[in-house]
Coordinates of C-alpha atoms in Angstrom, one line a residue:
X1 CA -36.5 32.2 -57.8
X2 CA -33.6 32.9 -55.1
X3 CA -34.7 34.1 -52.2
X4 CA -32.7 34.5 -48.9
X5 CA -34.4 35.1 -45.3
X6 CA -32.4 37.0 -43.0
X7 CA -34.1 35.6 -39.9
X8 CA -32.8 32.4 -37.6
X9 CA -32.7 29.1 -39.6
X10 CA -33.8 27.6 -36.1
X11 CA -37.0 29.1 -35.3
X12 CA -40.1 27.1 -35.3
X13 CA -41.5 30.0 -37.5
X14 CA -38.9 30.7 -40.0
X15 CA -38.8 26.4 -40.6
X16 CA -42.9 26.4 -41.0
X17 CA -42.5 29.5 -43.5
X18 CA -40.4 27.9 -46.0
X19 CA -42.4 24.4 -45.5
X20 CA -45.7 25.8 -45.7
X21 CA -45.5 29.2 -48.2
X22 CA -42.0 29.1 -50.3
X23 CA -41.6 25.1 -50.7
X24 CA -45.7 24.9 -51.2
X25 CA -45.9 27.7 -54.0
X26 CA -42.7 27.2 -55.5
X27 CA -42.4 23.9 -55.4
X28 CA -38.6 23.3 -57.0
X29 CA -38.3 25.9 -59.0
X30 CA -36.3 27.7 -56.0
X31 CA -33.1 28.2 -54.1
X32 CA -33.7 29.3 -50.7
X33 CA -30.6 30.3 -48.4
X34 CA -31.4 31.0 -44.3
X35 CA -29.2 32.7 -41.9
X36 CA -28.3 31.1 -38.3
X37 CA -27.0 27.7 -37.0
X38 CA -29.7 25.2 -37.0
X39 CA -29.1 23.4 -33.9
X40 CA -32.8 21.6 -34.2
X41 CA -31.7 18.0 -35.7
X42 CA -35.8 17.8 -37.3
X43 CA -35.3 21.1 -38.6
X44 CA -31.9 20.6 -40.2
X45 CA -33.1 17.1 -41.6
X46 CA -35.8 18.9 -43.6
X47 CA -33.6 21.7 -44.6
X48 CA -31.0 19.2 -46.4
X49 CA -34.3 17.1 -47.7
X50 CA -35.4 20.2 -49.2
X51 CA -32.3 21.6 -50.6
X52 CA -32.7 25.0 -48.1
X53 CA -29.1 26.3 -47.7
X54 CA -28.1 27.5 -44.2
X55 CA -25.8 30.7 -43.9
X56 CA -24.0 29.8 -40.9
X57 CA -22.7 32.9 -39.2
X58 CA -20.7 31.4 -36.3
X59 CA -17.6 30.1 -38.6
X60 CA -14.0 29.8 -37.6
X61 CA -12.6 33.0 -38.7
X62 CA -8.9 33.3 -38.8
X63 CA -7.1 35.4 -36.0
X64 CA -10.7 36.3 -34.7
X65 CA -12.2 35.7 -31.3
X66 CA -15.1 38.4 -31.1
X67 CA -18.4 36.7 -31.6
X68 CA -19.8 39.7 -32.9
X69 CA -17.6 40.3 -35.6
X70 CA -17.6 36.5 -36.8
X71 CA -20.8 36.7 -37.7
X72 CA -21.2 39.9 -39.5
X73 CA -17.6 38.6 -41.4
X74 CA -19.6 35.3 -42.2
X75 CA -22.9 36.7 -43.6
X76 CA -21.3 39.4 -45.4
X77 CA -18.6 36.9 -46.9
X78 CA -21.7 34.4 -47.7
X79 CA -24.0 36.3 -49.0
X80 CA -21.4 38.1 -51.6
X81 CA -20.3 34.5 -52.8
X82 CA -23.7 33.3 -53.8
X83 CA -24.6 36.7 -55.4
X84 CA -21.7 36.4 -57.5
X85 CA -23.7 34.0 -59.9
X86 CA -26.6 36.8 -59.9
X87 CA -29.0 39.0 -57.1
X88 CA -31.4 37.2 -54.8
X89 CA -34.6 37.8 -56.2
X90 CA -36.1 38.4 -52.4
X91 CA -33.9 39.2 -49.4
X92 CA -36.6 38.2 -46.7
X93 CA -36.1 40.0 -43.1
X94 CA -37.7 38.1 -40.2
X95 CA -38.1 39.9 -37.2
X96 CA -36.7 43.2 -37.8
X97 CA -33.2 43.8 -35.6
X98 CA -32.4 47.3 -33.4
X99 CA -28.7 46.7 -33.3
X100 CA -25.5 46.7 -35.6
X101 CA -27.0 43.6 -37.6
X102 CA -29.6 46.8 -39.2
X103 CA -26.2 48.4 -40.1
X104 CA -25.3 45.4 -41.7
X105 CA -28.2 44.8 -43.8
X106 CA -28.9 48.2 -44.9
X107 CA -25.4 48.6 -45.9
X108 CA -23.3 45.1 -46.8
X109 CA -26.3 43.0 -47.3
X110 CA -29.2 44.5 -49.2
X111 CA -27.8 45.9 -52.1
X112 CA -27.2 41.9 -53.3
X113 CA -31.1 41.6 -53.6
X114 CA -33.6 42.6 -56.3
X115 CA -36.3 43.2 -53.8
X116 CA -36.7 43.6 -50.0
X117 CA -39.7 42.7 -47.8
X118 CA -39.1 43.5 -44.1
X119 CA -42.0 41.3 -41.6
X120 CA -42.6 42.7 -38.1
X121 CA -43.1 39.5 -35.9
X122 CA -44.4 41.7 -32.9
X123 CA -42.3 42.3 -30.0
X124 CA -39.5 43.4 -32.8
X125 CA -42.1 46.8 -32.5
X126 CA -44.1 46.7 -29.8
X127 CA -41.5 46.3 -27.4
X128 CA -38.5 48.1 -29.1
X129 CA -37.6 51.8 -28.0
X130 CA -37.5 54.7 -29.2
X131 CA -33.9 54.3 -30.4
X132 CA -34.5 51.1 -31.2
X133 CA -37.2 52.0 -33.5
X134 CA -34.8 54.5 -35.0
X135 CA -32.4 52.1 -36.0
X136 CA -34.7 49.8 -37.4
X137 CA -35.7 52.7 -40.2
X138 CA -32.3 51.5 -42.2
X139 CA -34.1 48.6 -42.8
X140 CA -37.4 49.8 -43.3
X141 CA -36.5 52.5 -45.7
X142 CA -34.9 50.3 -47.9
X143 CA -38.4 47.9 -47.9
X144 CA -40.3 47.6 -50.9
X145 CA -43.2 45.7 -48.6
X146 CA -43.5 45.7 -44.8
X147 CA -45.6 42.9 -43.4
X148 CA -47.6 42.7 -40.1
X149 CA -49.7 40.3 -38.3
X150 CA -52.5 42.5 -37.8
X151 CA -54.4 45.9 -36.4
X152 CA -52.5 46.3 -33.4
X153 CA -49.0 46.3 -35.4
X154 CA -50.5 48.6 -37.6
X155 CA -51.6 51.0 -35.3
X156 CA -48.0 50.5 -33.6
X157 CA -46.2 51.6 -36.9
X158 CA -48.4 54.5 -37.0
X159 CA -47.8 55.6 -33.9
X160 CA -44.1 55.3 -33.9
X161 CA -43.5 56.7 -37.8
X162 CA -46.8 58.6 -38.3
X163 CA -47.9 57.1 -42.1
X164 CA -44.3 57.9 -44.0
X165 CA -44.5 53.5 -44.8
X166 CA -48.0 53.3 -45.4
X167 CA -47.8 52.7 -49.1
X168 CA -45.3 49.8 -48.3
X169 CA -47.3 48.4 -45.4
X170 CA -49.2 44.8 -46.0
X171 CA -51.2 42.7 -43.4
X172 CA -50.0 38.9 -43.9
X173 CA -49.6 36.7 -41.1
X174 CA -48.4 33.2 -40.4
X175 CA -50.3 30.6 -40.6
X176 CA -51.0 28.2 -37.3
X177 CA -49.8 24.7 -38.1
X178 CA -51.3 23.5 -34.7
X179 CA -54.7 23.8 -36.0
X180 CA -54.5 20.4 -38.1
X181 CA -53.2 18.6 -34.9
X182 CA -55.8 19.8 -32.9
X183 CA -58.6 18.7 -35.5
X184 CA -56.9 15.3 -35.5
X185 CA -57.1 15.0 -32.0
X186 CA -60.4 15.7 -30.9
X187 CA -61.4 13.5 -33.6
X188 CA -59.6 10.5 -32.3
X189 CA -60.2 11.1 -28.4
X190 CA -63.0 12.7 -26.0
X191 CA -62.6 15.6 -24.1
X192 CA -62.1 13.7 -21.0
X193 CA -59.6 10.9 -22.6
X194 CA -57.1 14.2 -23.5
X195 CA -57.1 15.6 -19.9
X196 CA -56.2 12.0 -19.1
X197 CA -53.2 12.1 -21.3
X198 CA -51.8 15.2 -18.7
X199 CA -52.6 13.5 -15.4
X200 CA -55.6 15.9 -15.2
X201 CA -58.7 14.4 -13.3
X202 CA -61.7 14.5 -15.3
X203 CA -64.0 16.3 -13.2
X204 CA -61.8 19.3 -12.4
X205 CA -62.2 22.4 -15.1
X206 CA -58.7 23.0 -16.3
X207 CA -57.5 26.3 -16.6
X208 CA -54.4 27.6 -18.3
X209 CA -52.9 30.9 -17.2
X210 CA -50.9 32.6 -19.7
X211 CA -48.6 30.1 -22.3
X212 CA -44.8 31.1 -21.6
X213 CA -42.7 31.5 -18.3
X214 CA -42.2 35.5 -18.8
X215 CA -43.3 37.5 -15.9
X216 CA -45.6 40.0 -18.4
X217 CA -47.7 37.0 -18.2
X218 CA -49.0 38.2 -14.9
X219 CA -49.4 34.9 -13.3
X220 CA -49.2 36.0 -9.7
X221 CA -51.7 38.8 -11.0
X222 CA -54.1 35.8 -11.9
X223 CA -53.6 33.3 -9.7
X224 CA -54.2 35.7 -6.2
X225 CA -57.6 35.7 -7.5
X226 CA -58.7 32.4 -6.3
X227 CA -56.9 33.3 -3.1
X228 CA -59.8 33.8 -1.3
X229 CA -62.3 30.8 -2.8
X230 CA -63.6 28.6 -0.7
X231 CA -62.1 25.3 -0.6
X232 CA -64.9 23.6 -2.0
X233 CA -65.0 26.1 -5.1
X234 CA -61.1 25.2 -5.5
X235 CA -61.7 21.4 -5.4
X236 CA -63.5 22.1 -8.7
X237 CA -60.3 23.4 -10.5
X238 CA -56.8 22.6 -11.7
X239 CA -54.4 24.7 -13.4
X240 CA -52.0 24.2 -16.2
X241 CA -49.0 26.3 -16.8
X242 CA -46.3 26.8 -19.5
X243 CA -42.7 27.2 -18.4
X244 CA -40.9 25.7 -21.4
X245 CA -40.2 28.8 -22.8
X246 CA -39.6 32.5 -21.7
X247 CA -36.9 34.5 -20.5
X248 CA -38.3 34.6 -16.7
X249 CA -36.0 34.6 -13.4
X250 CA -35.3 31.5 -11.5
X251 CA -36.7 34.1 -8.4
X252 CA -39.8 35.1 -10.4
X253 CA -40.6 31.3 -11.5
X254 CA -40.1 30.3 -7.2
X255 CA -42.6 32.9 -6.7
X256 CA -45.1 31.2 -9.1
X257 CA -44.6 28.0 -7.8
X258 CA -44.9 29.1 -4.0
X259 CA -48.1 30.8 -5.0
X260 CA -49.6 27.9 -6.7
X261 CA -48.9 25.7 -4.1
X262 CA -50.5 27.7 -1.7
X263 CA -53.8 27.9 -3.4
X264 CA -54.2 24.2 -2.9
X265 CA -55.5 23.8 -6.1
X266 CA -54.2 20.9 -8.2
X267 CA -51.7 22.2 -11.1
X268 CA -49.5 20.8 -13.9
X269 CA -46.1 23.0 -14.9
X270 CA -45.0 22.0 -18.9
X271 CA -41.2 22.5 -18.5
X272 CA -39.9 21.4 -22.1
X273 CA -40.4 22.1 -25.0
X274 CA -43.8 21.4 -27.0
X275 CA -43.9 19.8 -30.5
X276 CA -47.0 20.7 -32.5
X277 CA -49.1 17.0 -31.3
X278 CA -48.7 18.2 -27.3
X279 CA -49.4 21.5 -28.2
X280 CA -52.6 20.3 -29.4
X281 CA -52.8 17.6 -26.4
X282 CA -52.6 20.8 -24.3
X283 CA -55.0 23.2 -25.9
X284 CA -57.8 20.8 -26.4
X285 CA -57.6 19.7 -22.9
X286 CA -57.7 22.9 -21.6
X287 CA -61.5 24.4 -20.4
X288 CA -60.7 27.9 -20.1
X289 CA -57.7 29.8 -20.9
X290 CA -56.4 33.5 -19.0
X291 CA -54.2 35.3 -20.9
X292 CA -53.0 38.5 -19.1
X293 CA -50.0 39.6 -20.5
X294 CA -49.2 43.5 -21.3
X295 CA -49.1 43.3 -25.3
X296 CA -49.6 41.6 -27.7
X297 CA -49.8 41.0 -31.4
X298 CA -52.8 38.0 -32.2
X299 CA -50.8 35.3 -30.6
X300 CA -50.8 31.5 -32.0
X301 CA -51.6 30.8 -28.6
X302 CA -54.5 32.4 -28.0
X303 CA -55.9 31.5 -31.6
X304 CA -55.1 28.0 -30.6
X305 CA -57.2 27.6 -27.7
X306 CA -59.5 29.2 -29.0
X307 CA -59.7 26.8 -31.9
X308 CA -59.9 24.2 -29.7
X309 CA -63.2 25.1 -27.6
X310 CA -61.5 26.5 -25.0
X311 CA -63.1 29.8 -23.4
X312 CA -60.8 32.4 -23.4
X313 CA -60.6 35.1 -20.8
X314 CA -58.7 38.2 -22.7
X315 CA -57.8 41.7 -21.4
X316 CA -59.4 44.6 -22.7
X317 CA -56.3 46.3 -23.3
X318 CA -55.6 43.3 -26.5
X319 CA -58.3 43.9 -28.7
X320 CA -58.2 41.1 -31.7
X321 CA -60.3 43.0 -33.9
X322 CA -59.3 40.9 -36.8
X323 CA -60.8 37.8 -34.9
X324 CA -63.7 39.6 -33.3
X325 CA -64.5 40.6 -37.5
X326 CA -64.6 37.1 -38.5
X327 CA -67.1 36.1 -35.6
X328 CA -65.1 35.0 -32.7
X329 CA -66.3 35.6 -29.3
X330 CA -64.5 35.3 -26.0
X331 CA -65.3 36.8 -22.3
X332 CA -63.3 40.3 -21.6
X333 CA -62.1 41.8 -18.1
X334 CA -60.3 45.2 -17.4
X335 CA -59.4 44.5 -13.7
X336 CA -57.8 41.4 -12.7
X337 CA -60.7 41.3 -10.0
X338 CA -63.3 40.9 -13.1
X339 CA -61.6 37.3 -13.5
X340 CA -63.3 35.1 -11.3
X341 CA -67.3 36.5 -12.4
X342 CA -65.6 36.4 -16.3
X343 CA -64.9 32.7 -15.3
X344 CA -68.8 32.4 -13.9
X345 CA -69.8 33.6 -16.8
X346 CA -67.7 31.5 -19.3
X347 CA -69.0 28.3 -17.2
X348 CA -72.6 29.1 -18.1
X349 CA -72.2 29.4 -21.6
X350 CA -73.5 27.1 -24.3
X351 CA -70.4 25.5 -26.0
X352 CA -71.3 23.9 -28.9
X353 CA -72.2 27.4 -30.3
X354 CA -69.2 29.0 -28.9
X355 CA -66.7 26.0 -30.6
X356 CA -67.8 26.1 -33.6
X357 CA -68.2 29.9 -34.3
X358 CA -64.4 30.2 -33.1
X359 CA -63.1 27.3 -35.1
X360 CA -64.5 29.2 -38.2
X361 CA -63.1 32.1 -37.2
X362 CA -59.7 31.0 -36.0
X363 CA -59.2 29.2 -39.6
X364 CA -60.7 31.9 -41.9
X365 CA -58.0 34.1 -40.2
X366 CA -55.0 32.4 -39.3
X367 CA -54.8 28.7 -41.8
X368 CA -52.1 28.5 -44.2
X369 CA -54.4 28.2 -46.8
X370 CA -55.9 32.0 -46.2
X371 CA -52.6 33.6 -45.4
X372 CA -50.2 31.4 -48.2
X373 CA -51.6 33.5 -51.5
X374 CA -51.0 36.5 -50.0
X375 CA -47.5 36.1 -48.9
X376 CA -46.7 34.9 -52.4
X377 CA -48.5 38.0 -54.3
X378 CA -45.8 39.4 -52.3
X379 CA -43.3 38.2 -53.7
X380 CA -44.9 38.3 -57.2
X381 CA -46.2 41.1 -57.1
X382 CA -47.2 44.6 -55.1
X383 CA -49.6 42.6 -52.3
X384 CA -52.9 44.1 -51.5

């Protein structure tokens, strides 16, 4: 099978997609081509191990200097070449572009494969415009499958295109590699040991607000909460933030810091980037986790903590319906005043019951193993 994935070869989720479904179903009986510059030394390592071919877009052209035009030049150019000894069985589209590059598909790109499945990642439609949504349609229409992660996508197609794609539309999701890390983990260290491993004390409860640096994160929103604590009720916490990824301003991140170090509350800001064993370091030290961004689209995040025991505060405006069907439970707020008696409440509950249903849950939802057959029918075949 030949299959090409218009996506970024360097993206965590485009690398654990060809590991964990193409390479793991196929085995060798594939060729497998990715667009982008892999800049990742791991992730080009296991592409050359595993014979994946990288499209890179950002070649020399002669008597060319616009960026822009380079690349469309090189994937065009590429992708021509290597259908010249026959069609790509698939032509793959990761997160779904709202600029020229859906020109580019829909009209130098796609008519060099047999089949086409487009995959909404999330913010590709939930955060796109209006215009942005129209554009996208060039890709779309020329879809024999559209993928996405869940409900809330769903529900965002319907509301943007009414149901003209819902005979092409599959849910299929990625699977969370974390999940493996984090079992291996708490089997090799206590609860207490892990905080350790931060610089966390052991007697503080260890709260995480939010898991990237963007400002729809709302962690000024969260953190003004415990404003007004006493100090004695503060001495009981520490906080963990993410900042190793997210497009925020250097004057929105100084805010954040200003109003963390005013709450006199111990606290621990990630910076770099996260391989998949701190992830799990992180997750599984972490007691409680707020998560108070604007959308969102059954984040890895979230499904991570709460694999990992940790009670998860969640806005009633993101409703996980496909977690809440199979059995997970977390505490819910619709004012960011409801925080602090959400967090009262989450203190009193009985964990063992609460890890184990969400563990269950987490992995009957979001493993590899669940979501892998159905990617590959897919490919095969219609889908469900």
């Amino acid at each position: 099978m030949k299959i090409l994935i218009l996506g970024s070869a360097d993206s965590i989720w485009v690398k654990e997609y060809i590991e964990f479904v193409l390479l793991e179903a196929f085995k060798k009986n594939i060729q497998i081509y990715v667009t982008g510059k892999c800049t990742e030394n791991e992730f080009s390592d296991f592409y050359k191990e595993n014979g994946v071919s990288i499209i890179e877009l950002d070649r020399p052209v002669p008597m060319c200097k616009n960026g822009k035009i380079r690349t469309v030049y090189n994937l065009h150019a590429q992708v021509r070449k290597i259908a010249q000894t026959g069609k790509f069985d698939i032509i793959h589209i990761h997160y779904i572009p709202a600029n020229v590059m859906s020109f580019v598909y829909r009209y130098g790109i796609l008519k060099y494969g047999k089949k086409v499945i487009t995959s909404f990642w999330g913010s590709d439609l939930l955060a796109a415009s209006n215009t942005a949504g129209k554009i996208q349609k060039l890709c779309l229409n020329k879809s024999e499958a559209i993928t996405v992660s869940g409900t809330i996508l769903k529900r965002a197609m319907e509301k943007r295109y009414g149901f003209q794609y819902d005979h092409k539309v599959h849910t299929v999701r990625f699977g969370i590699t974390a999940l493996s890390y984090i079992d291996e983990i708490q089997r090799n260290y206590s609860h207490e040991s892990i905080k350790r491993m931060l610089g966390i004390s052991t007697d503080k409860i260890l709260i995480a607000i939010g898991y990237n640096a963007r400002a729809s994160q709302h962690h000024l929103d969260v953190l003004k909460q415990f404003n007004d604590l006493d100090k004695e009720i503060k001495n009981k916490y520490a906080f963990v933030l993410q900042f190793g990824t997210g497009d925020a301003s250097e004057e929105y991140k100084a805010q954040v810091y200003d109003c963390i170090d005013k709450s006199g509350i111990e606290y621990l800001i990630t910076t770099g980037f996260l391989d998949k064993m701190k992830t799990a370091v992180l997750r599984s030290a972490v007691d409680i986790f707020i998560h108070a961004q604007d959308t969102d689209a059954l984040s890895a995040s979230v499904q991570e903590y709460l694999y990992a025991g940790a009670y998860v505060i969640n806005p009633k405006w993101i409703q996980y319906e496909e977690l809440k069907r199979a059995g997970a439970q977390y505490f819910e707020y619709d004012q960011f005043e409801e925080i602090m008696p959400a967090i009262m409440d989450a203190c009193d509950f009985k964990q063992n019951e609460y890890k184990t249903r969400n563990k269950l849950a987490v992995k009957s939802v979001s493993s590899w193993e669940m979501q892998r057959p159905k990617w590959i029918e897919l490919y095969n075949g219609s889908g469900e």
